[in-house]
PDB file of C-alpha atoms in Angstrom:
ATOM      1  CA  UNK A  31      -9.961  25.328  24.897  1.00  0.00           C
ATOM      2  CA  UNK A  32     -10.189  23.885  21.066  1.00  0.00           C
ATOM      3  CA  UNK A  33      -6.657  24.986  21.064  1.00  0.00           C
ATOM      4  CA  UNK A  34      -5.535  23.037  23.963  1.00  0.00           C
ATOM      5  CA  UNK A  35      -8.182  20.178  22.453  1.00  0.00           C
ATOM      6  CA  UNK A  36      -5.868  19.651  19.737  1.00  0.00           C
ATOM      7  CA  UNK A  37      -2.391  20.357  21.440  1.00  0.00           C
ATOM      8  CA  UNK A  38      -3.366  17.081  23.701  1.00  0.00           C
ATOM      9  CA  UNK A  39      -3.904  15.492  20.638  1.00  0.00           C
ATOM     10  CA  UNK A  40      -0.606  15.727  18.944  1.00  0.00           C
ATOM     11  CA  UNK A  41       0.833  14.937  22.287  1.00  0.00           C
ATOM     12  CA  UNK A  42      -0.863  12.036  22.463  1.00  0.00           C
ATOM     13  CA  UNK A  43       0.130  10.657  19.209  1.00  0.00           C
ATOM     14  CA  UNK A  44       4.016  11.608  19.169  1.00  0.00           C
ATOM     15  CA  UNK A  45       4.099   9.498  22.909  1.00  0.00           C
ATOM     16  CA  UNK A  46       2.149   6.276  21.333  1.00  0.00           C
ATOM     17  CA  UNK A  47       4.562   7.085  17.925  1.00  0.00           C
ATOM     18  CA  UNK A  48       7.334   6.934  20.390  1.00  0.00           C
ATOM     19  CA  UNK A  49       6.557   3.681  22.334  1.00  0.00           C
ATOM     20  CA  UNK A  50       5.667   1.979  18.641  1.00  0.00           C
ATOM     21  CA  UNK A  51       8.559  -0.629  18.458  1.00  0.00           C
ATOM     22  CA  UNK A  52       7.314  -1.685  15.036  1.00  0.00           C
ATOM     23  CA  UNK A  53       9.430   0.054  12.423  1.00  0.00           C
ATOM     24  CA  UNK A  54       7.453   1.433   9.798  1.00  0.00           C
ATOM     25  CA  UNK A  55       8.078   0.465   5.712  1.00  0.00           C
ATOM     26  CA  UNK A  56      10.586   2.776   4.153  1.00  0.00           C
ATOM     27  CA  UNK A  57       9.286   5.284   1.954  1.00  0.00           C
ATOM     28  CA  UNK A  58       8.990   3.758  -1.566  1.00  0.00           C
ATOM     29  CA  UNK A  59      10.812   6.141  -4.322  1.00  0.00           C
ATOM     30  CA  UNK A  60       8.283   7.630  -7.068  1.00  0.00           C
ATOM     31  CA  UNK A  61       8.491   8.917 -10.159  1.00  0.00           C
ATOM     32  CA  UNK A  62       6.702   9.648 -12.895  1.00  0.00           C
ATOM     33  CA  UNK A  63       4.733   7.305 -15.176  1.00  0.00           C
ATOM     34  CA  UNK A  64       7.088   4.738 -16.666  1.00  0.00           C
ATOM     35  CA  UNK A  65       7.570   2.289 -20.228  1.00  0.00           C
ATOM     36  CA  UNK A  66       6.358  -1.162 -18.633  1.00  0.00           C
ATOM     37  CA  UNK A  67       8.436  -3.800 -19.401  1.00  0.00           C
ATOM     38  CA  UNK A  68       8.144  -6.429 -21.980  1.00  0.00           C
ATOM     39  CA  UNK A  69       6.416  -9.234 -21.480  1.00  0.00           C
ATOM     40  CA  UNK A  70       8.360 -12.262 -22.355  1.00  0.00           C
ATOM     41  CA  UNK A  71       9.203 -16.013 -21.153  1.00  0.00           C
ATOM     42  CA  UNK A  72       6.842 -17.681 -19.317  1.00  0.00           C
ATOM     43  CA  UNK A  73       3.953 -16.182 -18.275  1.00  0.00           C
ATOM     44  CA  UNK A  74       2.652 -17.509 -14.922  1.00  0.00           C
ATOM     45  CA  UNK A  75      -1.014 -16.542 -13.751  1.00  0.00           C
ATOM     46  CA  UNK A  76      -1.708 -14.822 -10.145  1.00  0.00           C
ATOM     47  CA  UNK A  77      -3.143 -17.260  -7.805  1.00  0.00           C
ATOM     48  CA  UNK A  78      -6.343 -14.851  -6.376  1.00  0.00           C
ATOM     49  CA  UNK A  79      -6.873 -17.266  -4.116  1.00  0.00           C
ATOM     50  CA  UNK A  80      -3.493 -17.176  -1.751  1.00  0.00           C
ATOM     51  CA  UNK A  81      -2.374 -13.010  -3.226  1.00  0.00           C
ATOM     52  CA  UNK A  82      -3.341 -10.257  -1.258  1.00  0.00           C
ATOM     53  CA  UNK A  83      -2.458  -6.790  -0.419  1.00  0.00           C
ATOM     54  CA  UNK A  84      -2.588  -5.845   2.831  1.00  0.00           C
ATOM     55  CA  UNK A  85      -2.640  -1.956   3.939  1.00  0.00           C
ATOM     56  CA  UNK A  86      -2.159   0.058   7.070  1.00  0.00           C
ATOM     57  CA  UNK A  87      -2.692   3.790   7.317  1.00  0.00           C
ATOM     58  CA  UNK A  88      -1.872   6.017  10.818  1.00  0.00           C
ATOM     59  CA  UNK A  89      -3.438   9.219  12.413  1.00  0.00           C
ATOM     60  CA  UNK A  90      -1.021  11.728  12.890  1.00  0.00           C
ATOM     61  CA  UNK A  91       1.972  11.116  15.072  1.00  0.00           C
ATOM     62  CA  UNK A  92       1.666   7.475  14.372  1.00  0.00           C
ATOM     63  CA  UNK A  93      -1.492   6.436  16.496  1.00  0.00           C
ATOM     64  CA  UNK A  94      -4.528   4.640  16.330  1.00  0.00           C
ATOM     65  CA  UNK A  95      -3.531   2.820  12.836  1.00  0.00           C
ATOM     66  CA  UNK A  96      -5.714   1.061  10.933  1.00  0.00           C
ATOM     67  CA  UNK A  97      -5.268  -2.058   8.900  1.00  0.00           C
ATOM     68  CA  UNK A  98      -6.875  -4.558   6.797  1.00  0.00           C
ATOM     69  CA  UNK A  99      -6.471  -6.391   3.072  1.00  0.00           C
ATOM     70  CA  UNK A 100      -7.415  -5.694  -0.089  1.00  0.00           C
ATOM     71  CA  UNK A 101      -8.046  -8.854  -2.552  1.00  0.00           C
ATOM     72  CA  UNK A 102      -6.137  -9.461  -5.855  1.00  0.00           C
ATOM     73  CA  UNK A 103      -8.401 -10.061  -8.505  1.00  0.00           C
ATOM     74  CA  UNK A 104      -6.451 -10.944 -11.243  1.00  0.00           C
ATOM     75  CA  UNK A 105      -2.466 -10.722 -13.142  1.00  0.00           C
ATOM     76  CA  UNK A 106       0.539 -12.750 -14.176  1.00  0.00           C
ATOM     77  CA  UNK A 107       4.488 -12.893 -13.795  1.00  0.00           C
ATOM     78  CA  UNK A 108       6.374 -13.713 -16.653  1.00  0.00           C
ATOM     79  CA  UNK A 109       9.333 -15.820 -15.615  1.00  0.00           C
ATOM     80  CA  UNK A 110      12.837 -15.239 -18.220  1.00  0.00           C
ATOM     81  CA  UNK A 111      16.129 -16.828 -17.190  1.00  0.00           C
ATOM     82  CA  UNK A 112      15.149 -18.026 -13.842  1.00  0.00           C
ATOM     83  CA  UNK A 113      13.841 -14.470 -13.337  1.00  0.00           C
ATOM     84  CA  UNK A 114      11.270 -12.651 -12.610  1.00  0.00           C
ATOM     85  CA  UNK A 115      11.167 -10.008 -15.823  1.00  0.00           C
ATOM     86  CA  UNK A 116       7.464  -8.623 -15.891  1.00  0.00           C
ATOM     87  CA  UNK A 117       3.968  -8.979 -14.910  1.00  0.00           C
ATOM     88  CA  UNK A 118       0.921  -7.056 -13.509  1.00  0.00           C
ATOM     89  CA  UNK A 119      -2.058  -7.484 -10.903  1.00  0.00           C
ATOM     90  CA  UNK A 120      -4.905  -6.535 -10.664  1.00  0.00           C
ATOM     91  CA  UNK A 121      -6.593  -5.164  -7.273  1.00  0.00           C
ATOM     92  CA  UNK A 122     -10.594  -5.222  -6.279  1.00  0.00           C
ATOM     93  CA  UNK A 123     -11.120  -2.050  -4.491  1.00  0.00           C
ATOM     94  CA  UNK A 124     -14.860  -2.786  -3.653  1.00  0.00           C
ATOM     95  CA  UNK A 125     -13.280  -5.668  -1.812  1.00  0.00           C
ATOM     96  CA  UNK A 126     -11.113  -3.394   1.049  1.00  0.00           C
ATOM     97  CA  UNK A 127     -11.449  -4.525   4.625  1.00  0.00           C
ATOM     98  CA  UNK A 128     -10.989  -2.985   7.854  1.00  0.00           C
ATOM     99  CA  UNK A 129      -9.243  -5.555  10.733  1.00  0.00           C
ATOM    100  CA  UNK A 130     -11.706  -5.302  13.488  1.00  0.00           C
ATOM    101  CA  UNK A 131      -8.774  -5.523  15.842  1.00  0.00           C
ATOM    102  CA  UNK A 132      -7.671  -1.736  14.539  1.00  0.00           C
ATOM    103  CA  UNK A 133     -10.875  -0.353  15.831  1.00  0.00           C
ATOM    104  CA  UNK A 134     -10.516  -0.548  19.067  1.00  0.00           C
ATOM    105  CA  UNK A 135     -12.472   2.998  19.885  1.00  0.00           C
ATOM    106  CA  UNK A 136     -16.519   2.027  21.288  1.00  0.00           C
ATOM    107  CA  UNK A 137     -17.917   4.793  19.492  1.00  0.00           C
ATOM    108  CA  UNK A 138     -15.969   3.432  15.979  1.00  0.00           C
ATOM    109  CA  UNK A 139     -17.066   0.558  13.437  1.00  0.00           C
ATOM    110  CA  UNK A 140     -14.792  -1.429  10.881  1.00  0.00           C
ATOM    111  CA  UNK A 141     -17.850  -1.234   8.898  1.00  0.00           C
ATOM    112  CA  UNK A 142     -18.090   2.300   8.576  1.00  0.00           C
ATOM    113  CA  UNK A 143     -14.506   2.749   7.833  1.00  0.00           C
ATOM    114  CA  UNK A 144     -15.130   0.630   5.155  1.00  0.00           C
ATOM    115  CA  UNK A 145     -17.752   2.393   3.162  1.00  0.00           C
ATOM    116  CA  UNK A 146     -15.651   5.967   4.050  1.00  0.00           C
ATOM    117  CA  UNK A 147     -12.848   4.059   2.380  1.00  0.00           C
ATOM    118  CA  UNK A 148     -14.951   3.279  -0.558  1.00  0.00           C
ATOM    119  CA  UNK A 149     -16.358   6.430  -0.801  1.00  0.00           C
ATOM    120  CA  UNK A 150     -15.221   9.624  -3.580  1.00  0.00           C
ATOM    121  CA  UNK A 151     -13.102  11.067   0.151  1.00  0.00           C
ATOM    122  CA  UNK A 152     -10.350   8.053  -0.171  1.00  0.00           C
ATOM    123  CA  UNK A 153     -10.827   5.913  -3.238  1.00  0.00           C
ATOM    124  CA  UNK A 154     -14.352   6.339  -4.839  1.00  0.00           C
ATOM    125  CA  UNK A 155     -14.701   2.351  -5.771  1.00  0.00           C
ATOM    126  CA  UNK A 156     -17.249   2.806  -7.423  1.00  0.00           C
ATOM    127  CA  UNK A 157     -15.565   5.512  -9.875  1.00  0.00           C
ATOM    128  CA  UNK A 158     -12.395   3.421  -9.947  1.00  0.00           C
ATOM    129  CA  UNK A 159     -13.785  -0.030  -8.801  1.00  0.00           C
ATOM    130  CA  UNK A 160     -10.068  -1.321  -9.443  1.00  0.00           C
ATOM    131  CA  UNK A 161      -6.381  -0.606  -8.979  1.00  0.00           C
ATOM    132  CA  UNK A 162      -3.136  -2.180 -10.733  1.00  0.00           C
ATOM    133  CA  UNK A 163       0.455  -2.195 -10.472  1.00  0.00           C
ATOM    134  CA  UNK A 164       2.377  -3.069 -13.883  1.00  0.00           C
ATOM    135  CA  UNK A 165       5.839  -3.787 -13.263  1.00  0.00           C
ATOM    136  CA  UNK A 166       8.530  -1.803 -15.195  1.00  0.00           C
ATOM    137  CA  UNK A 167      11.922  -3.245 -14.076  1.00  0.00           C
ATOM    138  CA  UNK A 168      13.373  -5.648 -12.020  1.00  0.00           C
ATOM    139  CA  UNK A 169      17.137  -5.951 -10.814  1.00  0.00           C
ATOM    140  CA  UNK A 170      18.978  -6.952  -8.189  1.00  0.00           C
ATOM    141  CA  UNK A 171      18.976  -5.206  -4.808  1.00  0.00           C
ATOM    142  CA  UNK A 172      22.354  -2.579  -5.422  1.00  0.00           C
ATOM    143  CA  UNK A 173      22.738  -2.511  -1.582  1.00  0.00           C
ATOM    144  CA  UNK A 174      21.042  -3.648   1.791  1.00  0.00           C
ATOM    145  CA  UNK A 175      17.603  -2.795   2.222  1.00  0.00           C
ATOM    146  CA  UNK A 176      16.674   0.036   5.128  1.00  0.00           C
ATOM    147  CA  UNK A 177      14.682  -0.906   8.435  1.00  0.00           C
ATOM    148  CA  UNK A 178      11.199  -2.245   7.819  1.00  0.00           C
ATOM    149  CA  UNK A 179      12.062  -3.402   4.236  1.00  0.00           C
ATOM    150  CA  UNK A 180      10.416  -7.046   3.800  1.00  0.00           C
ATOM    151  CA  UNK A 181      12.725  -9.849   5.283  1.00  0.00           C
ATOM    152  CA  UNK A 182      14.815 -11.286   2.282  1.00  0.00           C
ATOM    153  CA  UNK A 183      14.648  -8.290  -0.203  1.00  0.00           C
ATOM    154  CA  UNK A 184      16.801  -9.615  -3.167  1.00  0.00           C
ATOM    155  CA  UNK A 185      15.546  -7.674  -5.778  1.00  0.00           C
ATOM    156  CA  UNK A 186      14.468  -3.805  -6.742  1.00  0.00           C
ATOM    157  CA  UNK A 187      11.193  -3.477  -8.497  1.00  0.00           C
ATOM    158  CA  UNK A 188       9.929  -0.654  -9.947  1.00  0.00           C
ATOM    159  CA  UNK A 189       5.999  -0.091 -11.350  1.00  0.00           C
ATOM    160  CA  UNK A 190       3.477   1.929 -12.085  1.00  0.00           C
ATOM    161  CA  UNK A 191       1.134   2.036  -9.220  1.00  0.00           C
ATOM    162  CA  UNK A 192      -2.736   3.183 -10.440  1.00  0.00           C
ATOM    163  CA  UNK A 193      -4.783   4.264  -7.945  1.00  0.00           C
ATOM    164  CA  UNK A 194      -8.094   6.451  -8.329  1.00  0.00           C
ATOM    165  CA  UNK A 195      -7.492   6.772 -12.257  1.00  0.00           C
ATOM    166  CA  UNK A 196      -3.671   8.345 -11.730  1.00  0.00           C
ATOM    167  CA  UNK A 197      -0.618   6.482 -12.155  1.00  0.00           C
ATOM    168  CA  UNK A 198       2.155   6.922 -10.475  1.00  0.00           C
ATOM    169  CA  UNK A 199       6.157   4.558 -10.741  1.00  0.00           C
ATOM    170  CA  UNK A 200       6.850   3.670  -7.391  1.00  0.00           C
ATOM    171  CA  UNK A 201      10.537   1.837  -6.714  1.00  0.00           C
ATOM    172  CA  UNK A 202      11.138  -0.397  -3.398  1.00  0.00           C
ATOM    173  CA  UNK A 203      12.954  -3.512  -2.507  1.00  0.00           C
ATOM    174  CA  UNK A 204      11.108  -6.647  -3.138  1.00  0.00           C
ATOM    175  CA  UNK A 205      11.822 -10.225  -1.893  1.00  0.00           C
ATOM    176  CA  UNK A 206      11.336 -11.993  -5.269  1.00  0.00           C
ATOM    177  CA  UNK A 207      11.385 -16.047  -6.032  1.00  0.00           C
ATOM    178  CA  UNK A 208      11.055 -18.362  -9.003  1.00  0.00           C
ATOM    179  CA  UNK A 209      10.754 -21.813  -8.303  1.00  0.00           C
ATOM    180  CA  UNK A 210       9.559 -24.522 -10.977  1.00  0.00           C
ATOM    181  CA  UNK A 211       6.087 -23.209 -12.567  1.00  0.00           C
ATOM    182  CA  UNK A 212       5.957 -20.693 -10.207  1.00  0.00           C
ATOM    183  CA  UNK A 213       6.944 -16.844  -8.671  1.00  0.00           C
ATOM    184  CA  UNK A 214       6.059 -14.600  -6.059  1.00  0.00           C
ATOM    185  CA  UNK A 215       6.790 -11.223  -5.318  1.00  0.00           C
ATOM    186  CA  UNK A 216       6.618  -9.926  -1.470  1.00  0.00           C
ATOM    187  CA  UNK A 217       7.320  -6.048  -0.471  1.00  0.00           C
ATOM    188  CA  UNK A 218       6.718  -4.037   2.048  1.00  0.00           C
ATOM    189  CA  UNK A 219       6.483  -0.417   1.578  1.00  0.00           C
ATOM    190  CA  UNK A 220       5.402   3.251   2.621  1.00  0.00           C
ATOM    191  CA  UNK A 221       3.394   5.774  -0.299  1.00  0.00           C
ATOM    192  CA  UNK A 222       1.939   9.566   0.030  1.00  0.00           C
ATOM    193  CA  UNK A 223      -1.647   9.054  -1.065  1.00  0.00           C
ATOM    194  CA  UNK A 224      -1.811  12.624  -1.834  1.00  0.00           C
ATOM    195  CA  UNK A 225       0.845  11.695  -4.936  1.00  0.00           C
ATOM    196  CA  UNK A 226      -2.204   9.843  -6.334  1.00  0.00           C
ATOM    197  CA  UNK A 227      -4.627  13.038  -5.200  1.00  0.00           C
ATOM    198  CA  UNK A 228      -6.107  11.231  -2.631  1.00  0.00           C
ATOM    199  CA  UNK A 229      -6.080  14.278  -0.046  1.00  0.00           C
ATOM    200  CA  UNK A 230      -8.911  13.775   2.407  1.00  0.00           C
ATOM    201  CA  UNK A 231      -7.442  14.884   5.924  1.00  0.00           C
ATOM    202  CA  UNK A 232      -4.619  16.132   4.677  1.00  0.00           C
ATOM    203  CA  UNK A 233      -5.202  19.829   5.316  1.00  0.00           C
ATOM    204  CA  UNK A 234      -2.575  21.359   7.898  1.00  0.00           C
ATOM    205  CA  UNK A 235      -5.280  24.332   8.101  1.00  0.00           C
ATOM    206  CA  UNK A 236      -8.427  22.679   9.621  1.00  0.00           C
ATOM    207  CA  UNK A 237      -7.623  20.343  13.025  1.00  0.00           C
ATOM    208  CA  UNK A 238     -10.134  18.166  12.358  1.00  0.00           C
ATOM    209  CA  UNK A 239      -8.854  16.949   8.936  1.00  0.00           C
ATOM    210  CA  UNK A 240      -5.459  17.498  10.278  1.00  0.00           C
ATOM    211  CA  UNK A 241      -5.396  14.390  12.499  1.00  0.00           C
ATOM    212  CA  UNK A 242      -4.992  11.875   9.273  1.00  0.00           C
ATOM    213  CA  UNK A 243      -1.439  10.658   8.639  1.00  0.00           C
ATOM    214  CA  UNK A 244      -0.937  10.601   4.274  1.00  0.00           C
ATOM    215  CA  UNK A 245       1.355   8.021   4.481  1.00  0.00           C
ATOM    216  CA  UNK A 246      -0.367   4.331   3.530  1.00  0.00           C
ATOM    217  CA  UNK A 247       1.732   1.198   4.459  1.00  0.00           C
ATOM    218  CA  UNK A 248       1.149  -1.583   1.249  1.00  0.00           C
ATOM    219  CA  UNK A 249       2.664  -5.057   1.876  1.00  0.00           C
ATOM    220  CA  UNK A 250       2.442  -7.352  -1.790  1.00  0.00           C
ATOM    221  CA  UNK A 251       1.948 -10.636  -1.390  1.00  0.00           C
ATOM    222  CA  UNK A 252       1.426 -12.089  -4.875  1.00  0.00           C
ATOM    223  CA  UNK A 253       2.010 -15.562  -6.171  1.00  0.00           C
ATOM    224  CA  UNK A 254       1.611 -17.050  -9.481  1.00  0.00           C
ATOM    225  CA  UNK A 255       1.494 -20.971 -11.101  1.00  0.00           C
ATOM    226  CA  UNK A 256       0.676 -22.866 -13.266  1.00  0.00           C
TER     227      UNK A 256
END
Protein backbone atom coordinates (compact mmCIF):
# COMPACT_ATOMS: atom_id res chain seq x y z
CA UNK A 1 0.00 0.00 0.00
CA UNK A 2 3.01 2.58 1.07
CA UNK A 3 4.34 1.45 -2.20
CA UNK A 4 1.44 2.36 -4.25
CA UNK A 5 1.22 5.61 -1.63
CA UNK A 6 4.20 6.91 -3.19
CA UNK A 7 3.84 5.62 -6.90
CA UNK A 8 0.54 8.05 -6.92
CA UNK A 9 2.71 10.53 -5.77
CA UNK A 10 5.27 10.76 -8.46
CA UNK A 11 2.39 10.43 -10.81
CA UNK A 12 0.90 13.17 -9.55
CA UNK A 13 3.74 15.47 -9.80
CA UNK A 14 5.16 14.49 -13.41
CA UNK A 15 1.15 15.32 -14.70
CA UNK A 16 1.09 18.92 -12.78
CA UNK A 17 5.12 19.16 -14.10
CA UNK A 18 3.62 18.47 -17.42
CA UNK A 19 0.67 20.97 -17.55
CA UNK A 20 3.28 23.76 -15.91
CA UNK A 21 3.50 26.22 -18.93
CA UNK A 22 5.96 28.33 -16.95
CA UNK A 23 9.46 27.45 -18.10
CA UNK A 24 11.70 27.01 -15.36
CA UNK A 25 15.32 29.19 -14.99
CA UNK A 26 18.13 27.43 -16.73
CA UNK A 27 20.51 25.77 -14.63
CA UNK A 28 23.19 28.32 -13.59
CA UNK A 29 26.92 26.88 -14.35
CA UNK A 30 29.15 26.39 -11.04
CA UNK A 31 32.41 26.13 -10.28
CA UNK A 32 34.61 26.34 -7.77
CA UNK A 33 35.44 29.32 -5.54
CA UNK A 34 36.72 32.17 -7.69
CA UNK A 35 39.38 35.60 -7.49
CA UNK A 36 36.57 38.40 -7.13
CA UNK A 37 37.08 41.10 -9.21
CA UNK A 38 38.58 44.41 -8.54
CA UNK A 39 36.81 46.96 -7.32
CA UNK A 40 37.27 50.06 -9.29
CA UNK A 41 35.31 53.23 -10.83
CA UNK A 42 32.47 54.29 -9.23
CA UNK A 43 31.14 52.61 -6.57
CA UNK A 44 27.32 52.85 -6.35
CA UNK A 45 25.49 51.65 -3.04
CA UNK A 46 22.51 48.90 -3.13
CA UNK A 47 19.25 50.52 -2.64
CA UNK A 48 17.75 47.86 0.31
CA UNK A 49 14.82 49.45 -0.04
CA UNK A 50 13.65 48.55 -3.89
CA UNK A 51 16.54 45.03 -4.11
CA UNK A 52 15.28 41.82 -3.40
CA UNK A 53 15.79 38.25 -4.08
CA UNK A 54 13.06 36.34 -4.71
CA UNK A 55 13.18 32.30 -4.52
CA UNK A 56 11.05 29.39 -5.58
CA UNK A 57 11.77 25.79 -4.73
CA UNK A 58 9.47 22.55 -6.19
CA UNK A 59 8.51 19.05 -4.75
CA UNK A 60 9.50 16.46 -6.91
CA UNK A 61 8.18 16.29 -10.43
CA UNK A 62 7.66 19.97 -10.35
CA UNK A 63 4.52 20.37 -8.00
CA UNK A 64 3.28 22.20 -5.24
CA UNK A 65 6.21 25.00 -5.48
CA UNK A 66 6.81 27.31 -3.08
CA UNK A 67 7.88 30.90 -3.32
CA UNK A 68 8.60 33.97 -1.50
CA UNK A 69 11.58 36.87 -1.11
CA UNK A 70 14.40 37.22 0.70
CA UNK A 71 15.54 41.01 1.60
CA UNK A 72 18.92 42.57 0.57
CA UNK A 73 20.51 44.03 3.38
CA UNK A 74 23.31 45.68 2.13
CA UNK A 75 26.24 45.97 -1.17
CA UNK A 76 27.44 48.15 -4.00
CA UNK A 77 28.17 48.07 -7.90
CA UNK A 78 31.07 49.70 -9.05
CA UNK A 79 30.35 51.30 -12.39
CA UNK A 80 33.89 51.49 -15.00
CA UNK A 81 33.42 52.60 -18.60
CA UNK A 82 29.73 52.71 -18.67
CA UNK A 83 29.95 49.20 -17.16
CA UNK A 84 29.09 47.31 -14.69
CA UNK A 85 32.77 45.81 -13.45
CA UNK A 86 32.19 44.60 -9.73
CA UNK A 87 30.19 44.71 -6.68
CA UNK A 88 28.61 42.52 -3.91
CA UNK A 89 25.26 42.18 -1.79
CA UNK A 90 24.51 41.27 0.98
CA UNK A 91 21.34 38.95 1.86
CA UNK A 92 19.28 38.79 5.43
CA UNK A 93 18.44 35.23 5.81
CA UNK A 94 16.39 35.75 9.09
CA UNK A 95 14.31 37.87 6.78
CA UNK A 96 12.99 34.77 4.20
CA UNK A 97 9.29 34.73 3.46
CA UNK A 98 6.93 32.24 2.34
CA UNK A 99 4.04 33.74 -0.38
CA UNK A 100 0.91 32.69 1.29
CA UNK A 101 -0.47 32.10 -2.17
CA UNK A 102 2.14 28.88 -2.46
CA UNK A 103 0.46 27.24 0.42
CA UNK A 104 -2.45 26.41 -0.79
CA UNK A 105 -2.71 22.83 1.26
CA UNK A 106 -5.42 23.41 4.66
CA UNK A 107 -3.37 21.38 6.78
CA UNK A 108 -0.01 23.72 5.68
CA UNK A 109 1.15 27.27 7.09
CA UNK A 110 3.55 29.91 5.36
CA UNK A 111 4.54 30.41 8.83
CA UNK A 112 5.81 27.17 9.54
CA UNK A 113 7.64 26.89 6.35
CA UNK A 114 9.28 29.75 7.42
CA UNK A 115 10.87 28.77 10.65
CA UNK A 116 11.71 25.05 8.79
CA UNK A 117 13.47 27.32 6.34
CA UNK A 118 15.32 29.03 9.04
CA UNK A 119 16.07 26.14 10.80
CA UNK A 120 19.87 23.95 10.79
CA UNK A 121 17.49 21.37 7.94
CA UNK A 122 17.68 24.26 5.05
CA UNK A 123 19.72 27.27 6.08
CA UNK A 124 20.30 27.45 9.93
CA UNK A 125 19.88 31.53 10.07
CA UNK A 126 20.80 31.68 12.99
CA UNK A 127 24.31 29.84 12.32
CA UNK A 128 24.66 31.77 9.07
CA UNK A 129 22.20 34.72 9.72
CA UNK A 130 23.47 36.06 6.19
CA UNK A 131 24.30 35.15 2.61
CA UNK A 132 26.36 37.12 -0.21
CA UNK A 133 27.14 36.97 -3.73
CA UNK A 134 30.54 38.82 -4.77
CA UNK A 135 30.75 39.23 -8.33
CA UNK A 136 33.86 37.88 -10.18
CA UNK A 137 33.38 38.82 -13.89
CA UNK A 138 31.21 40.43 -16.08
CA UNK A 139 31.09 40.25 -20.04
CA UNK A 140 28.92 40.33 -22.61
CA UNK A 141 26.35 37.62 -23.30
CA UNK A 142 28.64 35.23 -26.09
CA UNK A 143 25.27 33.96 -27.46
CA UNK A 144 21.37 34.02 -26.84
CA UNK A 145 20.25 33.16 -23.57
CA UNK A 146 18.17 29.58 -23.13
CA UNK A 147 14.31 29.48 -22.19
CA UNK A 148 13.49 31.03 -18.84
CA UNK A 149 16.66 33.23 -18.85
CA UNK A 150 15.52 36.87 -17.56
CA UNK A 151 14.00 39.01 -20.47
CA UNK A 152 16.91 41.26 -21.85
CA UNK A 153 20.01 39.20 -20.70
CA UNK A 154 22.94 41.34 -22.13
CA UNK A 155 25.53 40.34 -20.03
CA UNK A 156 27.24 37.00 -18.32
CA UNK A 157 28.01 37.31 -14.68
CA UNK A 158 29.81 35.12 -12.78
CA UNK A 159 30.13 35.11 -8.58
CA UNK A 160 30.68 33.49 -5.74
CA UNK A 161 27.43 32.54 -4.24
CA UNK A 162 27.78 31.93 -0.08
CA UNK A 163 25.24 30.17 1.34
CA UNK A 164 25.30 28.29 4.86
CA UNK A 165 29.15 29.20 5.35
CA UNK A 166 30.22 27.45 1.72
CA UNK A 167 30.92 29.28 -1.30
CA UNK A 168 30.31 28.27 -4.35
CA UNK A 169 30.99 30.51 -8.38
CA UNK A 170 27.87 30.28 -10.02
CA UNK A 171 27.76 31.72 -13.93
CA UNK A 172 24.25 32.79 -15.63
CA UNK A 173 23.04 35.43 -17.95
CA UNK A 174 22.16 38.65 -16.36
CA UNK A 175 20.18 41.64 -17.76
CA UNK A 176 22.60 44.38 -16.61
CA UNK A 177 22.12 48.47 -16.90
CA UNK A 178 24.06 51.61 -16.06
CA UNK A 179 22.32 54.67 -16.34
CA UNK A 180 23.62 58.11 -14.79
CA UNK A 181 24.47 57.44 -10.90
CA UNK A 182 23.02 54.32 -11.11
CA UNK A 183 23.03 50.16 -12.04
CA UNK A 184 21.06 47.23 -11.63
CA UNK A 185 21.58 43.77 -12.15
CA UNK A 186 18.40 41.34 -12.85
CA UNK A 187 18.83 37.33 -13.36
CA UNK A 188 16.95 34.65 -13.22
CA UNK A 189 18.38 31.36 -12.48
CA UNK A 190 18.20 27.58 -11.31
CA UNK A 191 21.04 26.14 -8.34
CA UNK A 192 21.44 22.48 -6.61
CA UNK A 193 21.27 23.39 -2.94
CA UNK A 194 22.97 20.24 -2.19
CA UNK A 195 26.28 22.04 -4.02
CA UNK A 196 26.15 24.30 -0.94
CA UNK A 197 25.37 20.97 1.44
CA UNK A 198 22.07 21.92 1.98
CA UNK A 199 20.61 18.21 1.62
CA UNK A 200 17.42 17.99 3.63
CA UNK A 201 14.96 15.80 1.42
CA UNK A 202 17.26 14.94 -0.82
CA UNK A 203 17.60 11.24 -0.02
CA UNK A 204 16.44 8.92 -3.05
CA UNK A 205 16.36 6.10 -0.18
CA UNK A 206 13.60 7.27 2.25
CA UNK A 207 10.03 8.40 0.33
CA UNK A 208 9.29 10.73 2.67
CA UNK A 209 12.42 12.93 2.21
CA UNK A 210 12.32 11.91 -1.34
CA UNK A 211 9.39 14.16 -2.32
CA UNK A 212 11.71 17.55 -2.14
CA UNK A 213 12.94 18.82 -5.52
CA UNK A 214 17.05 20.23 -4.86
CA UNK A 215 16.76 22.56 -7.39
CA UNK A 216 16.05 26.40 -5.90
CA UNK A 217 14.88 29.04 -8.50
CA UNK A 218 16.82 32.70 -7.41
CA UNK A 219 15.66 35.76 -9.41
CA UNK A 220 18.26 39.10 -8.48
CA UNK A 221 16.79 42.10 -8.48
CA UNK A 222 19.40 44.58 -7.22
CA UNK A 223 19.72 48.27 -7.82
CA UNK A 224 22.19 50.73 -6.74
CA UNK A 225 22.49 54.96 -6.63
CA UNK A 226 23.67 57.46 -5.49
Amino acid sequence: MKKLSVIALVAVGLLAASCNKEKAADSAATNSEQTVAEGKGEVLPVDAATSVVNWKAFHKGGFAPRWGTITVKSGDLNVENGQVSAGSFVIDMASIKVDPASVTEADKKPADLETHLKSADFFDVTKNPTSEFKITSVADLAEAPKEGAIEGANKTVSGNLTLSGKTVNVTFPAKVEVAEGSASVHAKFTVNRADWGIKFGTSEADPAEWGISKDIEIAVDVKAKK
